[in-house]
CSV table of C-alpha atoms in Angstrom, one decimal:
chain,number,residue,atom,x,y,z
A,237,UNK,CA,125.1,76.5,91.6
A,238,UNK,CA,124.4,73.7,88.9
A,239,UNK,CA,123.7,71.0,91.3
A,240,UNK,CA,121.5,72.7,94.1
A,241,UNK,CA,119.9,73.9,90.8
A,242,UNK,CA,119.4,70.7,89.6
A,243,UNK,CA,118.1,69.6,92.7
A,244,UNK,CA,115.5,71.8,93.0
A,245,UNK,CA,114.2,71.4,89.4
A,246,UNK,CA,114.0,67.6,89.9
A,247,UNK,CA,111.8,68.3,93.1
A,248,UNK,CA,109.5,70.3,91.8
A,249,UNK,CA,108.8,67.6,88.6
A,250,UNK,CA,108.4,65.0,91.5
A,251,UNK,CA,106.4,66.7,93.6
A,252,UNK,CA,103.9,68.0,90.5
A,253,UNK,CA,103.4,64.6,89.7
A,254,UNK,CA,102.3,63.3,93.2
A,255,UNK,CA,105.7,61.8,94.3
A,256,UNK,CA,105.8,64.1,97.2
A,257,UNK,CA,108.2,61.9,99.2
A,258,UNK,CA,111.1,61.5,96.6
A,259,UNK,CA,110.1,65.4,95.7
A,260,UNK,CA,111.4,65.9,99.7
A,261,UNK,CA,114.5,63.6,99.2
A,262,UNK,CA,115.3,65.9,96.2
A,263,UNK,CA,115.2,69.3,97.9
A,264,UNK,CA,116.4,68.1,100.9
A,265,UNK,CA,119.4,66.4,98.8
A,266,UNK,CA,119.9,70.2,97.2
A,267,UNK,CA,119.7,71.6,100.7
A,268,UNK,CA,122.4,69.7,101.8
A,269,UNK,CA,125.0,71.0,99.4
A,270,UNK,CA,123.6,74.5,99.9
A,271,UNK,CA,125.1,74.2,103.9
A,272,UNK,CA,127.9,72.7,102.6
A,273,UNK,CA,129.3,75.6,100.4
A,274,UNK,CA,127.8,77.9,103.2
A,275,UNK,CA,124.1,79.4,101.8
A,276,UNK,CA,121.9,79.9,104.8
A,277,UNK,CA,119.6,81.3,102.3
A,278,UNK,CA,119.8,78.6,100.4
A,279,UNK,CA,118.9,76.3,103.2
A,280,UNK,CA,116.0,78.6,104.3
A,281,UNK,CA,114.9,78.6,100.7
A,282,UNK,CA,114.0,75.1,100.3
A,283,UNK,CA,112.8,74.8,103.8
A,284,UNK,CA,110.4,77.4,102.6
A,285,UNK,CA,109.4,75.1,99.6
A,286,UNK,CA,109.2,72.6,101.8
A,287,UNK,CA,106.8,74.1,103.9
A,288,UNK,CA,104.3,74.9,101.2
A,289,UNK,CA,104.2,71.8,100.0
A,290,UNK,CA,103.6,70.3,103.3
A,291,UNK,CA,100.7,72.9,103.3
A,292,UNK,CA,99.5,73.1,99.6
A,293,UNK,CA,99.9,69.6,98.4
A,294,UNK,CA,99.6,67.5,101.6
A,295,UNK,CA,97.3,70.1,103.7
A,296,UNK,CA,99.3,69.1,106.9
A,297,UNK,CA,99.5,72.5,109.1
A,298,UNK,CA,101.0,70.5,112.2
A,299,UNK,CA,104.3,69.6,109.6
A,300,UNK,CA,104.4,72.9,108.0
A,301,UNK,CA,104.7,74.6,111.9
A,302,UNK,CA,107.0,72.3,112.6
A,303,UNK,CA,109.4,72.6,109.7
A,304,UNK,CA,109.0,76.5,110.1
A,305,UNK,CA,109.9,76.7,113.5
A,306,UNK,CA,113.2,74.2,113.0
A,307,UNK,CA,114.3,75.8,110.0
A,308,UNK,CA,113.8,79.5,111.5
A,309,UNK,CA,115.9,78.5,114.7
A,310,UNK,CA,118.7,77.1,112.9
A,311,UNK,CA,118.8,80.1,110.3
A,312,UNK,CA,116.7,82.9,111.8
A,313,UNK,CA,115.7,85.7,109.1
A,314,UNK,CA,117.3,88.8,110.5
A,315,UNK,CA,120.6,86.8,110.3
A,316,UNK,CA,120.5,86.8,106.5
A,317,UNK,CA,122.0,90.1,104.6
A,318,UNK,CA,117.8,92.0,103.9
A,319,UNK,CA,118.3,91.3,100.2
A,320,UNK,CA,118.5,87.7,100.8
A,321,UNK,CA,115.4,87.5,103.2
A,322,UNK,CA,112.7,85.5,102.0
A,323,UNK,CA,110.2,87.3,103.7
A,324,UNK,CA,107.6,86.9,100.8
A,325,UNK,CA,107.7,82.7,101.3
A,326,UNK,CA,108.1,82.9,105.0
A,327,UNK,CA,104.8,85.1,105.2
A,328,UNK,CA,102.6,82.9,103.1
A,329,UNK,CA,103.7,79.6,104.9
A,330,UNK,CA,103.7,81.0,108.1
A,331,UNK,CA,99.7,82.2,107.3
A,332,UNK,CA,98.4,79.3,105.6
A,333,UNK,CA,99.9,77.3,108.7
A,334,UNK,CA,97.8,79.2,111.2
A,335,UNK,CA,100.7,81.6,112.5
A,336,UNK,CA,98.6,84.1,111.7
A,337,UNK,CA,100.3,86.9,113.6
A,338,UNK,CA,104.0,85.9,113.2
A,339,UNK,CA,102.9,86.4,109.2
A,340,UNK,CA,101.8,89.8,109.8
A,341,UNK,CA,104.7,90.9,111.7
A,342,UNK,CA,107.2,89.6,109.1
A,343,UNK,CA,105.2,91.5,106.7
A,344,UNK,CA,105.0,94.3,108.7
A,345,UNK,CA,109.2,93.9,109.0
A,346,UNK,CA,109.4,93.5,104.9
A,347,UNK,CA,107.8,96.6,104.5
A,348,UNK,CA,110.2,98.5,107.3
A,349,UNK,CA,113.6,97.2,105.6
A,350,UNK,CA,113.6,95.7,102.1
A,351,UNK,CA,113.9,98.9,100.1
A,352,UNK,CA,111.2,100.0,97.9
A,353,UNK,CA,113.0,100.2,95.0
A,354,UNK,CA,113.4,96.5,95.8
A,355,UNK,CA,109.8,95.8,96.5
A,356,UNK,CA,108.6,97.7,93.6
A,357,UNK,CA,110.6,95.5,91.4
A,358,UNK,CA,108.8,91.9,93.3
A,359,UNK,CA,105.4,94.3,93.4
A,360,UNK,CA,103.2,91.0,91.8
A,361,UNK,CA,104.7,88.5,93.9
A,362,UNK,CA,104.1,90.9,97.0
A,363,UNK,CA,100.4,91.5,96.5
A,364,UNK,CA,99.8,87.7,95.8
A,365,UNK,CA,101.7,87.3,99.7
A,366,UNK,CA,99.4,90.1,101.0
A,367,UNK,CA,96.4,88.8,99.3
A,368,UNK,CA,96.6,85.4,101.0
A,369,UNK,CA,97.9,86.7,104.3
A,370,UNK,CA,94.7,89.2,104.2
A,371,UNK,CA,92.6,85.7,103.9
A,372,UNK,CA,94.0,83.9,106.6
A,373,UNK,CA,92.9,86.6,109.1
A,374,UNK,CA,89.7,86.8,107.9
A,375,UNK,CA,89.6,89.5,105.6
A,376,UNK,CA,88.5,87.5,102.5
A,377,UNK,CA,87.0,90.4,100.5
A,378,UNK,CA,89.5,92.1,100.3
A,379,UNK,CA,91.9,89.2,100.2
A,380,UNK,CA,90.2,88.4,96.8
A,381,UNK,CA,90.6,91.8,95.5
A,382,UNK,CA,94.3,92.3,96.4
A,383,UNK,CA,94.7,88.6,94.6
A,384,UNK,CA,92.4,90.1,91.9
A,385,UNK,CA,94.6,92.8,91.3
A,386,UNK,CA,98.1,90.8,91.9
A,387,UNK,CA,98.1,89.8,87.9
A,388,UNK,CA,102.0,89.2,86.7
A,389,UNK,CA,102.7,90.3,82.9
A,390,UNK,CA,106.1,87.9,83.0
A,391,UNK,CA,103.9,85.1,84.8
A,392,UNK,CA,100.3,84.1,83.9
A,393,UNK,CA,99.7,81.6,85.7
A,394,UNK,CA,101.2,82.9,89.2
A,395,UNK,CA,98.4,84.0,91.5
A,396,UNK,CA,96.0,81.6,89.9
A,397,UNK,CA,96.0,79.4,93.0
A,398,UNK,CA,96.1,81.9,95.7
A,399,UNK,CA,93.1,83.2,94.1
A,400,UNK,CA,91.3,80.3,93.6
A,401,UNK,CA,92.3,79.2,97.0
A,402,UNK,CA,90.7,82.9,97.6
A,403,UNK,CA,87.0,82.1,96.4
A,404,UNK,CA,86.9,78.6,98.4
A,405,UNK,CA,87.0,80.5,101.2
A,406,UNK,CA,84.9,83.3,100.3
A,407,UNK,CA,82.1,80.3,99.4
A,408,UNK,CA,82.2,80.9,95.5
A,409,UNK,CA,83.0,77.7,94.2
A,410,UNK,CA,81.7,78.9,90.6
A,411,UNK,CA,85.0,81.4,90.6
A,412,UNK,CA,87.0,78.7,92.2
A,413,UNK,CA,86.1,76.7,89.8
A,414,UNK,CA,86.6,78.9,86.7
A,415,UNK,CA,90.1,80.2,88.1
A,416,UNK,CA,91.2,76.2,88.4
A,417,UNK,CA,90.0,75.5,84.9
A,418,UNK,CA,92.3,78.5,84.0
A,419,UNK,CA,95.1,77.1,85.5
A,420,UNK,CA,95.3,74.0,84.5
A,421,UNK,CA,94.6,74.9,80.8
A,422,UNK,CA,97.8,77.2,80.5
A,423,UNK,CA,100.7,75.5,78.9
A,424,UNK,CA,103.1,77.5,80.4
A,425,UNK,CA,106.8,76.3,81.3
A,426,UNK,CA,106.3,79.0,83.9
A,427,UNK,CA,103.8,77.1,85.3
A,428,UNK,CA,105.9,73.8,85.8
A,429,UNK,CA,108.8,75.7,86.6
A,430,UNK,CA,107.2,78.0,89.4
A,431,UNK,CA,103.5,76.6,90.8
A,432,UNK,CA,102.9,72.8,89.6
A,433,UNK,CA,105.1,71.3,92.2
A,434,UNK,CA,103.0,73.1,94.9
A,435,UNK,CA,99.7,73.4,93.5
A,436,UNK,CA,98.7,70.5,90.8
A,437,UNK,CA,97.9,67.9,93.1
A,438,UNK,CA,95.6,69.8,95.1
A,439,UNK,CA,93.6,71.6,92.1
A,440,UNK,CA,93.0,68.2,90.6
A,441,UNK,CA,91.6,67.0,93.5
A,442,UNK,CA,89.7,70.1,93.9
A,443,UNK,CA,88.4,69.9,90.7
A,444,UNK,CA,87.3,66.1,90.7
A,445,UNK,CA,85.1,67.0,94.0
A,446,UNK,CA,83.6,70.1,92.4
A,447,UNK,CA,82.9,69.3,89.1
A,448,UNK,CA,79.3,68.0,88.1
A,449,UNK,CA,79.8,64.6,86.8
A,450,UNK,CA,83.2,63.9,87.7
């Protein structure tokens, strides 16, 4: 749909370029006609989106639980047709906002009923999911090596903050570091289109803490 598609290009430009709040009003603007012409997934979608950015770009865990919990009441997963279940989302937010084991049995429920052809054909996007999920329980090694290993052909620059995400909490800001500088080098419309509007603010920052003579 042109106008929820519109919407959701608009927030992501908004929130890129630190205008988180009007980034919200956008999505949730886009959201609005998704209930109207009836897509749940739609809905669940953005509250996804919203949820990261509450967690990526504003690092506020208490919002992100809070939007998860709403939005999963009022459209809960299993009531979506499986190959419109965002399970891949729904995992990261709910691990990067502390529902550690609600993230590992939604993954544990994508693996059981998405297809594998399916899953084979999101393979990239799955092991970047895993990878950070792996992290937030405490398995960083091998949270860095499943990110290490999640590299997408059709998308440089997706995985780049998971895994530099990956080395701050393995205590290797040098990788962090060189990741991040990877990142934001890339002139990629993929990038704007797909990871700015959760990740720029919050590498920038990153960066200007981390960097010698910044």
């Amino acid at each position: 749909d042109l106008q929820s598609a519109g919407n959701l290009l608009l927030s992501r430009a908004l929130w890129a370029y630190g205008r988180l709040d009007e980034g919200d009003a956008a999505r949730t603007a886009g959201m609005a006609h998704d209930r109207a012409r009836g897509s749940r997934e739609g809905v669940l979608a953005g509250e996804l989106e919203l949820a990261q950015v509450d967690l990526w770009a504003r690092g506020d865990t208490t919002r992100a639980r809070r939007r998860l919990r709403d939005a999963l009441r009022a459209d809960p997963v299993d009531s979506l047709a499986v190959s419109n279940r965002p399970y891949l989302p729904l995992v990261t937010a709910l691990a990067l906002s502390g529902a550690v084991e609600d993230a590992r049995r939604r993954w544990t429920e994508y693996e059981r009923v998405v297809p594998i052809e399916d899953r084979r054909g999101n393979a990239a996007a799955a092991r970047r999911t895993l990878g950070v999920l792996l992290v937030s329980e405490g398995r960083v090694d091998e949270g860095v090596r499943t990110l290490v290993s999640a590299w997408d052909p059709m998308c440089r620059p997706c995985g780049l903050p998971e895994l530099g995400w990956a080395y701050e909490r393995a205590a290797l800001p040098d990788s962090a570091r060189a990741v991040y500088r990877r990142y934001v080098e890339l002139r990629s419309t993929r990038k704007f289109d797909l990871t700015d509007g959760f990740h720029r603010l919050r590498i920038a920052r990153w960066l200007r803490m981390h960097t010698s003579g910044a």
